PDB file of C-alpha atoms and ligand atoms in Angstrom:
ATOM      1  CA  MET A  27      -0.518 -28.711 -71.533  1.00  0.00           C
ATOM      2  CA  SER A  28       2.137 -31.437 -71.649  1.00  0.00           C
ATOM      3  CA  PRO A  29       2.688 -33.380 -68.411  1.00  0.00           C
ATOM      4  CA  GLN A  30       5.126 -31.827 -65.977  1.00  0.00           C
ATOM      5  CA  PRO A  31       8.120 -33.727 -64.582  1.00  0.00           C
ATOM      6  CA  LEU A  32       7.885 -34.820 -60.953  1.00  0.00           C
ATOM      7  CA  TYR A  33      11.628 -34.336 -60.461  1.00  0.00           C
ATOM      8  CA  LYS A  34      14.024 -31.425 -60.787  1.00  0.00           C
ATOM      9  CA  ARG A  35      17.277 -33.397 -60.679  1.00  0.00           C
ATOM     10  CA  VAL A  36      17.848 -37.093 -61.343  1.00  0.00           C
ATOM     11  CA  LEU A  37      20.635 -39.568 -61.871  1.00  0.00           C
ATOM     12  CA  LEU A  38      20.231 -41.980 -64.768  1.00  0.00           C
ATOM     13  CA  LYS A  39      22.170 -45.240 -64.609  1.00  0.00           C
ATOM     14  CA  ALA A  40      22.625 -46.786 -68.029  1.00  0.00           C
ATOM     15  CA  SER A  41      24.518 -50.052 -68.097  1.00  0.00           C
ATOM     16  CA  GLY A  42      26.975 -50.779 -70.860  1.00  0.00           C
ATOM     17  CA  GLU A  43      24.465 -53.360 -72.089  1.00  0.00           C
ATOM     18  CA  ALA A  44      22.024 -50.504 -72.752  1.00  0.00           C
ATOM     19  CA  LEU A  45      24.349 -49.125 -75.437  1.00  0.00           C
ATOM     20  CA  MET A  46      25.367 -52.301 -77.177  1.00  0.00           C
ATOM     21  CA  GLY A  47      22.337 -53.118 -79.317  1.00  0.00           C
ATOM     22  CA  SER A  48      21.947 -56.641 -80.641  1.00  0.00           C
ATOM     23  CA  GLN A  49      25.566 -57.496 -81.496  1.00  0.00           C
ATOM     24  CA  GLY A  50      26.325 -58.588 -77.912  1.00  0.00           C
ATOM     25  CA  PHE A  51      29.358 -56.364 -77.286  1.00  0.00           C
ATOM     26  CA  GLY A  52      30.688 -52.871 -77.949  1.00  0.00           C
ATOM     27  CA  ILE A  53      28.609 -49.829 -78.817  1.00  0.00           C
ATOM     28  CA  ASP A  54      25.787 -49.592 -81.337  1.00  0.00           C
ATOM     29  CA  VAL A  55      25.769 -45.925 -82.372  1.00  0.00           C
ATOM     30  CA  ALA A  56      22.080 -46.062 -83.312  1.00  0.00           C
ATOM     31  CA  VAL A  57      21.250 -47.346 -79.814  1.00  0.00           C
ATOM     32  CA  ALA A  58      23.439 -44.687 -78.163  1.00  0.00           C
ATOM     33  CA  ASP A  59      21.674 -42.057 -80.303  1.00  0.00           C
ATOM     34  CA  ARG A  60      18.285 -43.307 -79.116  1.00  0.00           C
ATOM     35  CA  VAL A  61      19.258 -43.274 -75.433  1.00  0.00           C
ATOM     36  CA  ALA A  62      20.640 -39.765 -76.010  1.00  0.00           C
ATOM     37  CA  SER A  63      17.317 -38.651 -77.501  1.00  0.00           C
ATOM     38  CA  ASP A  64      15.554 -39.793 -74.310  1.00  0.00           C
ATOM     39  CA  ILE A  65      18.013 -37.782 -72.216  1.00  0.00           C
ATOM     40  CA  ALA A  66      17.523 -34.770 -74.513  1.00  0.00           C
ATOM     41  CA  GLU A  67      13.766 -35.055 -73.965  1.00  0.00           C
ATOM     42  CA  ALA A  68      14.281 -34.986 -70.189  1.00  0.00           C
ATOM     43  CA  ARG A  69      16.522 -31.920 -70.496  1.00  0.00           C
ATOM     44  CA  ALA A  70      13.935 -30.209 -72.684  1.00  0.00           C
ATOM     45  CA  MET A  71      11.469 -30.683 -69.807  1.00  0.00           C
ATOM     46  CA  GLY A  72      13.907 -28.794 -67.569  1.00  0.00           C
ATOM     47  CA  VAL A  73      15.115 -31.801 -65.584  1.00  0.00           C
ATOM     48  CA  ASP A  74      18.786 -31.764 -64.505  1.00  0.00           C
ATOM     49  CA  VAL A  75      20.246 -35.082 -65.633  1.00  0.00           C
ATOM     50  CA  GLY A  76      23.411 -36.750 -64.374  1.00  0.00           C
ATOM     51  CA  VAL A  77      24.282 -40.023 -66.087  1.00  0.00           C
ATOM     52  CA  VAL A  78      26.433 -42.869 -64.845  1.00  0.00           C
ATOM     53  CA  VAL A  79      27.363 -45.255 -67.624  1.00  0.00           C
ATOM     54  CA  GLY A  80      28.467 -48.831 -67.106  1.00  0.00           C
ATOM     55  CA  GLY A  81      31.149 -50.680 -69.001  1.00  0.00           C
ATOM     56  CA  GLY A  82      30.011 -54.293 -69.059  1.00  0.00           C
ATOM     57  CA  ASN A  83      29.644 -54.232 -72.862  1.00  0.00           C
ATOM     58  CA  ILE A  84      33.380 -53.562 -73.098  1.00  0.00           C
ATOM     59  CA  PHE A  85      34.940 -55.273 -70.108  1.00  0.00           C
ATOM     60  CA  ARG A  86      34.257 -56.813 -66.698  1.00  0.00           C
ATOM     61  CA  GLY A  87      37.009 -57.109 -64.110  1.00  0.00           C
ATOM     62  CA  VAL A  88      35.531 -60.274 -62.635  1.00  0.00           C
ATOM     63  CA  ALA A  89      35.882 -61.963 -66.023  1.00  0.00           C
ATOM     64  CA  VAL A  90      39.647 -61.487 -65.797  1.00  0.00           C
ATOM     65  CA  ALA A  91      39.771 -62.704 -62.182  1.00  0.00           C
ATOM     66  CA  SER A  92      37.728 -65.805 -63.046  1.00  0.00           C
ATOM     67  CA  LYS A  93      40.332 -66.697 -65.675  1.00  0.00           C
ATOM     68  CA  GLY A  94      43.158 -66.452 -63.158  1.00  0.00           C
ATOM     69  CA  GLY A  95      44.078 -62.862 -63.942  1.00  0.00           C
ATOM     70  CA  ASP A  96      44.568 -59.910 -61.652  1.00  0.00           C
ATOM     71  CA  ARG A  97      41.208 -58.518 -60.504  1.00  0.00           C
ATOM     72  CA  VAL A  98      42.467 -55.014 -59.850  1.00  0.00           C
ATOM     73  CA  THR A  99      43.943 -54.684 -63.346  1.00  0.00           C
ATOM     74  CA  GLY A 100      40.744 -56.151 -64.758  1.00  0.00           C
ATOM     75  CA  ASP A 101      38.715 -53.560 -62.861  1.00  0.00           C
ATOM     76  CA  HIS A 102      40.943 -50.811 -64.200  1.00  0.00           C
ATOM     77  CA  MET A 103      40.141 -52.072 -67.697  1.00  0.00           C
ATOM     78  CA  GLY A 104      36.447 -52.115 -66.804  1.00  0.00           C
ATOM     79  CA  MET A 105      36.577 -48.523 -65.590  1.00  0.00           C
ATOM     80  CA  LEU A 106      38.322 -47.466 -68.813  1.00  0.00           C
ATOM     81  CA  GLY A 107      35.459 -49.170 -70.671  1.00  0.00           C
ATOM     82  CA  THR A 108      33.004 -46.837 -68.936  1.00  0.00           C
ATOM     83  CA  VAL A 109      34.982 -43.871 -70.284  1.00  0.00           C
ATOM     84  CA  ILE A 110      34.598 -45.187 -73.840  1.00  0.00           C
ATOM     85  CA  ASN A 111      30.845 -45.494 -73.309  1.00  0.00           C
ATOM     86  CA  ALA A 112      30.655 -42.030 -71.734  1.00  0.00           C
ATOM     87  CA  LEU A 113      32.433 -40.493 -74.747  1.00  0.00           C
ATOM     88  CA  ALA A 114      30.063 -42.307 -77.119  1.00  0.00           C
ATOM     89  CA  LEU A 115      26.971 -41.117 -75.254  1.00  0.00           C
ATOM     90  CA  ALA A 116      28.340 -37.571 -75.033  1.00  0.00           C
ATOM     91  CA  THR A 117      28.907 -37.624 -78.800  1.00  0.00           C
ATOM     92  CA  SER A 118      25.315 -38.743 -79.373  1.00  0.00           C
ATOM     93  CA  LEU A 119      24.011 -35.985 -77.065  1.00  0.00           C
ATOM     94  CA  ARG A 120      26.104 -33.297 -78.747  1.00  0.00           C
ATOM     95  CA  LYS A 121      24.724 -34.362 -82.143  1.00  0.00           C
ATOM     96  CA  LEU A 122      21.355 -33.367 -80.671  1.00  0.00           C
ATOM     97  CA  ASN A 123      22.839 -30.033 -79.509  1.00  0.00           C
ATOM     98  CA  VAL A 124      22.555 -31.027 -75.861  1.00  0.00           C
ATOM     99  CA  ASP A 125      25.275 -29.297 -73.852  1.00  0.00           C
ATOM    100  CA  THR A 126      27.139 -32.226 -72.278  1.00  0.00           C
ATOM    101  CA  VAL A 127      30.256 -32.734 -70.207  1.00  0.00           C
ATOM    102  CA  VAL A 128      32.063 -35.935 -69.205  1.00  0.00           C
ATOM    103  CA  LEU A 129      33.623 -36.020 -65.734  1.00  0.00           C
ATOM    104  CA  SER A 130      35.870 -38.967 -65.013  1.00  0.00           C
ATOM    105  CA  ALA A 131      36.703 -40.441 -61.610  1.00  0.00           C
ATOM    106  CA  ILE A 132      40.110 -41.302 -63.083  1.00  0.00           C
ATOM    107  CA  SER A 133      42.059 -38.274 -64.266  1.00  0.00           C
ATOM    108  CA  MET A 134      42.735 -38.170 -67.981  1.00  0.00           C
ATOM    109  CA  PRO A 135      42.723 -34.444 -68.710  1.00  0.00           C
ATOM    110  CA  GLU A 136      43.514 -34.816 -72.398  1.00  0.00           C
ATOM    111  CA  ILE A 137      40.286 -36.745 -72.833  1.00  0.00           C
ATOM    112  CA  CYS A 138      37.774 -35.359 -70.364  1.00  0.00           C
ATOM    113  CA  GLU A 139      37.452 -33.341 -67.170  1.00  0.00           C
ATOM    114  CA  SER A 140      38.184 -34.929 -63.818  1.00  0.00           C
ATOM    115  CA  PHE A 141      35.305 -35.484 -61.428  1.00  0.00           C
ATOM    116  CA  SER A 142      34.798 -33.267 -58.420  1.00  0.00           C
ATOM    117  CA  GLN A 143      31.490 -32.594 -56.734  1.00  0.00           C
ATOM    118  CA  ARG A 144      32.038 -28.871 -57.214  1.00  0.00           C
ATOM    119  CA  GLN A 145      32.546 -29.196 -60.958  1.00  0.00           C
ATOM    120  CA  ALA A 146      29.565 -31.517 -61.267  1.00  0.00           C
ATOM    121  CA  LEU A 147      27.289 -29.049 -59.464  1.00  0.00           C
ATOM    122  CA  HIS A 148      28.707 -26.169 -61.500  1.00  0.00           C
ATOM    123  CA  HIS A 149      28.009 -27.879 -64.841  1.00  0.00           C
ATOM    124  CA  MET A 150      24.531 -28.907 -63.755  1.00  0.00           C
ATOM    125  CA  ALA A 151      23.746 -25.341 -62.704  1.00  0.00           C
ATOM    126  CA  GLN A 152      24.732 -24.315 -66.266  1.00  0.00           C
ATOM    127  CA  GLY A 153      22.118 -26.723 -67.611  1.00  0.00           C
ATOM    128  CA  ARG A 154      24.596 -29.297 -68.893  1.00  0.00           C
ATOM    129  CA  VAL A 155      24.032 -33.020 -68.903  1.00  0.00           C
ATOM    130  CA  VAL A 156      26.856 -34.434 -66.803  1.00  0.00           C
ATOM    131  CA  ILE A 157      28.085 -37.916 -67.669  1.00  0.00           C
ATOM    132  CA  PHE A 158      30.048 -39.549 -64.879  1.00  0.00           C
ATOM    133  CA  ALA A 159      32.728 -41.870 -66.227  1.00  0.00           C
ATOM    134  CA  GLY A 160      35.238 -44.164 -64.549  1.00  0.00           C
ATOM    135  CA  GLY A 161      32.790 -45.586 -62.013  1.00  0.00           C
ATOM    136  CA  THR A 162      33.825 -44.777 -58.461  1.00  0.00           C
ATOM    137  CA  GLY A 163      37.471 -44.768 -59.528  1.00  0.00           C
ATOM    138  CA  ASN A 164      38.103 -47.798 -57.317  1.00  0.00           C
ATOM    139  CA  PRO A 165      38.372 -51.504 -58.079  1.00  0.00           C
ATOM    140  CA  PHE A 166      35.937 -53.960 -56.460  1.00  0.00           C
ATOM    141  CA  PHE A 167      33.047 -51.557 -57.041  1.00  0.00           C
ATOM    142  CA  THR A 168      30.454 -51.364 -59.781  1.00  0.00           C
ATOM    143  CA  THR A 169      28.880 -48.536 -61.689  1.00  0.00           C
ATOM    144  CA  ASP A 170      25.673 -49.163 -59.694  1.00  0.00           C
ATOM    145  CA  SER A 171      27.588 -48.052 -56.610  1.00  0.00           C
ATOM    146  CA  ALA A 172      28.941 -45.113 -58.611  1.00  0.00           C
ATOM    147  CA  ALA A 173      25.343 -44.212 -59.493  1.00  0.00           C
ATOM    148  CA  ALA A 174      24.271 -44.181 -55.827  1.00  0.00           C
ATOM    149  CA  LEU A 175      27.386 -42.218 -54.880  1.00  0.00           C
ATOM    150  CA  ARG A 176      27.019 -39.573 -57.593  1.00  0.00           C
ATOM    151  CA  ALA A 177      23.270 -39.309 -56.934  1.00  0.00           C
ATOM    152  CA  ALA A 178      24.018 -38.436 -53.308  1.00  0.00           C
ATOM    153  CA  GLU A 179      26.757 -36.001 -54.320  1.00  0.00           C
ATOM    154  CA  ILE A 180      24.619 -34.050 -56.805  1.00  0.00           C
ATOM    155  CA  GLY A 181      21.513 -34.119 -54.610  1.00  0.00           C
ATOM    156  CA  ALA A 182      19.482 -36.179 -57.083  1.00  0.00           C
ATOM    157  CA  GLU A 183      15.894 -36.827 -56.011  1.00  0.00           C
ATOM    158  CA  ALA A 184      15.956 -40.309 -57.527  1.00  0.00           C
ATOM    159  CA  ILE A 185      18.145 -42.833 -59.292  1.00  0.00           C
ATOM    160  CA  PHE A 186      16.621 -44.008 -62.572  1.00  0.00           C
ATOM    161  CA  LYS A 187      18.004 -47.432 -63.307  1.00  0.00           C
ATOM    162  CA  GLY A 188      17.433 -48.201 -66.969  1.00  0.00           C
ATOM    163  CA  THR A 189      17.413 -51.956 -67.509  1.00  0.00           C
ATOM    164  CA  GLN A 190      16.445 -54.510 -70.149  1.00  0.00           C
ATOM    165  CA  VAL A 191      13.002 -54.985 -68.546  1.00  0.00           C
ATOM    166  CA  ASP A 192      10.361 -52.607 -67.216  1.00  0.00           C
ATOM    167  CA  GLY A 193      10.904 -53.064 -63.495  1.00  0.00           C
ATOM    168  CA  ILE A 194      11.817 -55.539 -60.792  1.00  0.00           C
ATOM    169  CA  TYR A 195      10.232 -58.964 -61.165  1.00  0.00           C
ATOM    170  CA  SER A 196       9.698 -61.801 -58.703  1.00  0.00           C
ATOM    171  CA  ALA A 197      11.820 -63.964 -61.059  1.00  0.00           C
ATOM    172  CA  ASP A 198      13.577 -63.438 -64.389  1.00  0.00           C
ATOM    173  CA  PRO A 199      10.647 -62.638 -66.728  1.00  0.00           C
ATOM    174  CA  LYS A 200      12.651 -63.841 -69.746  1.00  0.00           C
ATOM    175  CA  LYS A 201      12.904 -67.306 -68.198  1.00  0.00           C
ATOM    176  CA  ASP A 202       9.836 -67.613 -65.968  1.00  0.00           C
ATOM    177  CA  PRO A 203       6.433 -66.753 -67.505  1.00  0.00           C
ATOM    178  CA  THR A 204       4.826 -66.608 -64.031  1.00  0.00           C
ATOM    179  CA  ALA A 205       7.150 -63.798 -62.908  1.00  0.00           C
ATOM    180  CA  THR A 206       5.278 -60.710 -61.728  1.00  0.00           C
ATOM    181  CA  ARG A 207       6.456 -57.107 -61.593  1.00  0.00           C
ATOM    182  CA  PHE A 208       6.560 -55.294 -58.270  1.00  0.00           C
ATOM    183  CA  GLU A 209       4.946 -51.836 -58.320  1.00  0.00           C
ATOM    184  CA  THR A 210       6.756 -50.709 -55.180  1.00  0.00           C
ATOM    185  CA  LEU A 211       9.348 -52.123 -52.809  1.00  0.00           C
ATOM    186  CA  THR A 212      11.416 -50.730 -49.973  1.00  0.00           C
ATOM    187  CA  HIS A 213      15.214 -50.708 -50.126  1.00  0.00           C
ATOM    188  CA  GLY A 214      15.123 -53.213 -47.247  1.00  0.00           C
ATOM    189  CA  GLU A 215      12.870 -55.578 -49.203  1.00  0.00           C
ATOM    190  CA  VAL A 216      15.196 -55.459 -52.207  1.00  0.00           C
ATOM    191  CA  LEU A 217      18.102 -56.401 -49.943  1.00  0.00           C
ATOM    192  CA  GLU A 218      16.193 -59.062 -47.948  1.00  0.00           C
ATOM    193  CA  LYS A 219      14.739 -60.743 -51.035  1.00  0.00           C
ATOM    194  CA  GLY A 220      18.109 -60.561 -52.803  1.00  0.00           C
ATOM    195  CA  LEU A 221      16.443 -59.037 -55.877  1.00  0.00           C
ATOM    196  CA  ALA A 222      18.981 -58.569 -58.630  1.00  0.00           C
ATOM    197  CA  VAL A 223      18.415 -54.923 -59.451  1.00  0.00           C
ATOM    198  CA  MET A 224      21.508 -53.134 -58.196  1.00  0.00           C
ATOM    199  CA  ASP A 225      24.290 -54.511 -56.071  1.00  0.00           C
ATOM    200  CA  VAL A 226      23.975 -54.487 -52.292  1.00  0.00           C
ATOM    201  CA  ALA A 227      26.407 -51.605 -51.753  1.00  0.00           C
ATOM    202  CA  ALA A 228      24.447 -49.404 -54.167  1.00  0.00           C
ATOM    203  CA  VAL A 229      21.049 -50.162 -52.605  1.00  0.00           C
ATOM    204  CA  ALA A 230      22.440 -49.643 -49.081  1.00  0.00           C
ATOM    205  CA  LEU A 231      23.964 -46.297 -50.056  1.00  0.00           C
ATOM    206  CA  ALA A 232      20.698 -45.184 -51.659  1.00  0.00           C
ATOM    207  CA  ARG A 233      18.784 -46.238 -48.543  1.00  0.00           C
ATOM    208  CA  GLU A 234      21.177 -44.414 -46.239  1.00  0.00           C
ATOM    209  CA  ASN A 235      20.674 -41.224 -48.236  1.00  0.00           C
ATOM    210  CA  SER A 236      16.894 -41.721 -48.696  1.00  0.00           C
ATOM    211  CA  ILE A 237      17.198 -41.796 -52.478  1.00  0.00           C
ATOM    212  CA  PRO A 238      14.458 -43.737 -54.289  1.00  0.00           C
ATOM    213  CA  ILE A 239      15.463 -46.079 -57.117  1.00  0.00           C
ATOM    214  CA  ILE A 240      13.136 -46.251 -60.103  1.00  0.00           C
ATOM    215  CA  VAL A 241      13.673 -49.255 -62.335  1.00  0.00           C
ATOM    216  CA  PHE A 242      12.377 -49.000 -65.914  1.00  0.00           C
ATOM    217  CA  SER A 243      13.112 -50.230 -69.420  1.00  0.00           C
ATOM    218  CA  ILE A 244      15.698 -48.116 -71.201  1.00  0.00           C
ATOM    219  CA  HIS A 245      14.691 -49.666 -74.516  1.00  0.00           C
ATOM    220  CA  GLU A 246      11.321 -47.958 -74.859  1.00  0.00           C
ATOM    221  CA  LYS A 247      11.634 -44.765 -76.842  1.00  0.00           C
ATOM    222  CA  GLY A 248      10.267 -41.901 -74.759  1.00  0.00           C
ATOM    223  CA  GLY A 249      10.097 -44.172 -71.727  1.00  0.00           C
ATOM    224  CA  PHE A 250      12.402 -42.041 -69.590  1.00  0.00           C
ATOM    225  CA  ALA A 251      10.286 -38.882 -70.088  1.00  0.00           C
ATOM    226  CA  GLN A 252       7.122 -40.849 -69.393  1.00  0.00           C
ATOM    227  CA  ILE A 253       8.484 -42.177 -66.104  1.00  0.00           C
ATOM    228  CA  LEU A 254       9.729 -38.690 -65.155  1.00  0.00           C
ATOM    229  CA  THR A 255       6.153 -37.422 -65.430  1.00  0.00           C
ATOM    230  CA  GLY A 256       4.789 -40.245 -63.282  1.00  0.00           C
ATOM    231  CA  GLY A 257       3.586 -42.558 -66.084  1.00  0.00           C
ATOM    232  CA  GLY A 258       4.974 -45.705 -67.655  1.00  0.00           C
ATOM    233  CA  ARG A 259       5.720 -49.158 -66.308  1.00  0.00           C
ATOM    234  CA  LYS A 260       8.281 -49.262 -63.543  1.00  0.00           C
ATOM    235  CA  THR A 261       9.104 -50.402 -60.025  1.00  0.00           C
ATOM    236  CA  ILE A 262       9.672 -47.744 -57.399  1.00  0.00           C
ATOM    237  CA  VAL A 263      12.042 -48.635 -54.560  1.00  0.00           C
ATOM    238  CA  ALA A 264      11.534 -46.200 -51.709  1.00  0.00           C
ATOM    239  CA  ASP A 265      11.297 -46.155 -47.945  1.00  0.00           C
ATOM    240  CA  ASN A 266       8.325 -44.218 -46.623  1.00  0.00           C
TER     241      ASN A 266
HETATM  242  N1  UDP B 324      34.411 -51.007 -62.234  1.00  0.00           N
HETATM  243  C1  UDP B 324      35.225 -50.833 -61.110  1.00  0.00           C
HETATM  244  N2  UDP B 324      34.905 -49.856 -60.203  1.00  0.00           N
HETATM  245  C2  UDP B 324      33.809 -49.071 -60.326  1.00  0.00           C
HETATM  246  C3  UDP B 324      32.968 -49.258 -61.437  1.00  0.00           C
HETATM  247  C4  UDP B 324      33.294 -50.242 -62.375  1.00  0.00           C
HETATM  248  O1  UDP B 324      36.220 -51.526 -60.962  1.00  0.00           O
HETATM  249  O2  UDP B 324      33.590 -48.188 -59.456  1.00  0.00           O
HETATM  250  C5  UDP B 324      34.801 -51.995 -63.266  1.00  0.00           C
HETATM  251  C6  UDP B 324      34.444 -53.440 -62.915  1.00  0.00           C
HETATM  252  O3  UDP B 324      35.453 -54.272 -63.453  1.00  0.00           O
HETATM  253  C7  UDP B 324      33.134 -53.661 -63.659  1.00  0.00           C
HETATM  254  C8  UDP B 324      33.377 -52.861 -64.925  1.00  0.00           C
HETATM  255  O4  UDP B 324      34.132 -51.726 -64.487  1.00  0.00           O
HETATM  256  O5  UDP B 324      32.917 -55.016 -63.931  1.00  0.00           O
HETATM  257  C9  UDP B 324      32.129 -52.403 -65.630  1.00  0.00           C
HETATM  258  O6  UDP B 324      31.234 -51.801 -64.706  1.00  0.00           O
HETATM  259  P1  UDP B 324      29.790 -52.444 -64.440  1.00  0.00           P
HETATM  260  O7  UDP B 324      29.913 -53.923 -64.322  1.00  0.00           O
HETATM  261  O8  UDP B 324      29.174 -51.742 -63.299  1.00  0.00           O
HETATM  262  O9  UDP B 324      29.047 -52.051 -65.798  1.00  0.00           O
HETATM  263  P2  UDP B 324      27.556 -52.360 -66.282  1.00  0.00           P
HETATM  264  O10 UDP B 324      27.175 -53.747 -65.823  1.00  0.00           O
HETATM  265  O11 UDP B 324      26.661 -51.320 -65.677  1.00  0.00           O
HETATM  266  O12 UDP B 324      27.634 -52.233 -67.784  1.00  0.00           O
END
């Protein structure tokens, strides 16, 4: 018998970086297709999957502000970038015949449905993958905060933060060969140690709602399904 998932409903956070492949910006369709195949695998196991996509591969509001531009307008551009990524991921999922809907925090009815908790719960109950676009819909936030917010709203049992590495390390493992991976941490420890995994607002919101954060590598094919069944390399952030 194949291993059973430990979760019924989860929220996957995929940063824009996760979709961009090796070209350093934009979307690599082959990479989006691969991430979609991991989500399809989770759905095939019967897990309800909500996805928050980032937009850093397209635009970052802070980049505009740092060049003397208007931060709020920059953040609006960043949020629109998340919609582009959401549409790309939805396209990849639909190619795999996975029933998928995009709900945006910023209304654009010609392009996708608007987010409401009711609609999100309705689509999930129908077995659809729900991709949350537009971040929180507010400037000065990140899609990590959107992930914690949507996870609480859909009653997700955990946030799966797909990153470039397979967990949270004591230092950047790409720069420091002595860096070690934490197996477990509490939300408080992540905040106290200032570990760069999700921003402070996101970790605090997850802690307040007792939602564990599981950090894993989004680049390993089949990695998401493995982690969902309790295997794989990861760091679990949870308060006991
Ligand atoms: N953004 C925002 N409000 C949100 C979410 C995102 O203003 O609730 C903007 C912000 O400019 C951010 C950009 O969208 O820099 C891309 O989001 P994020 O940096 O979280 O993407 P990721 O790093 O996950 O690709």
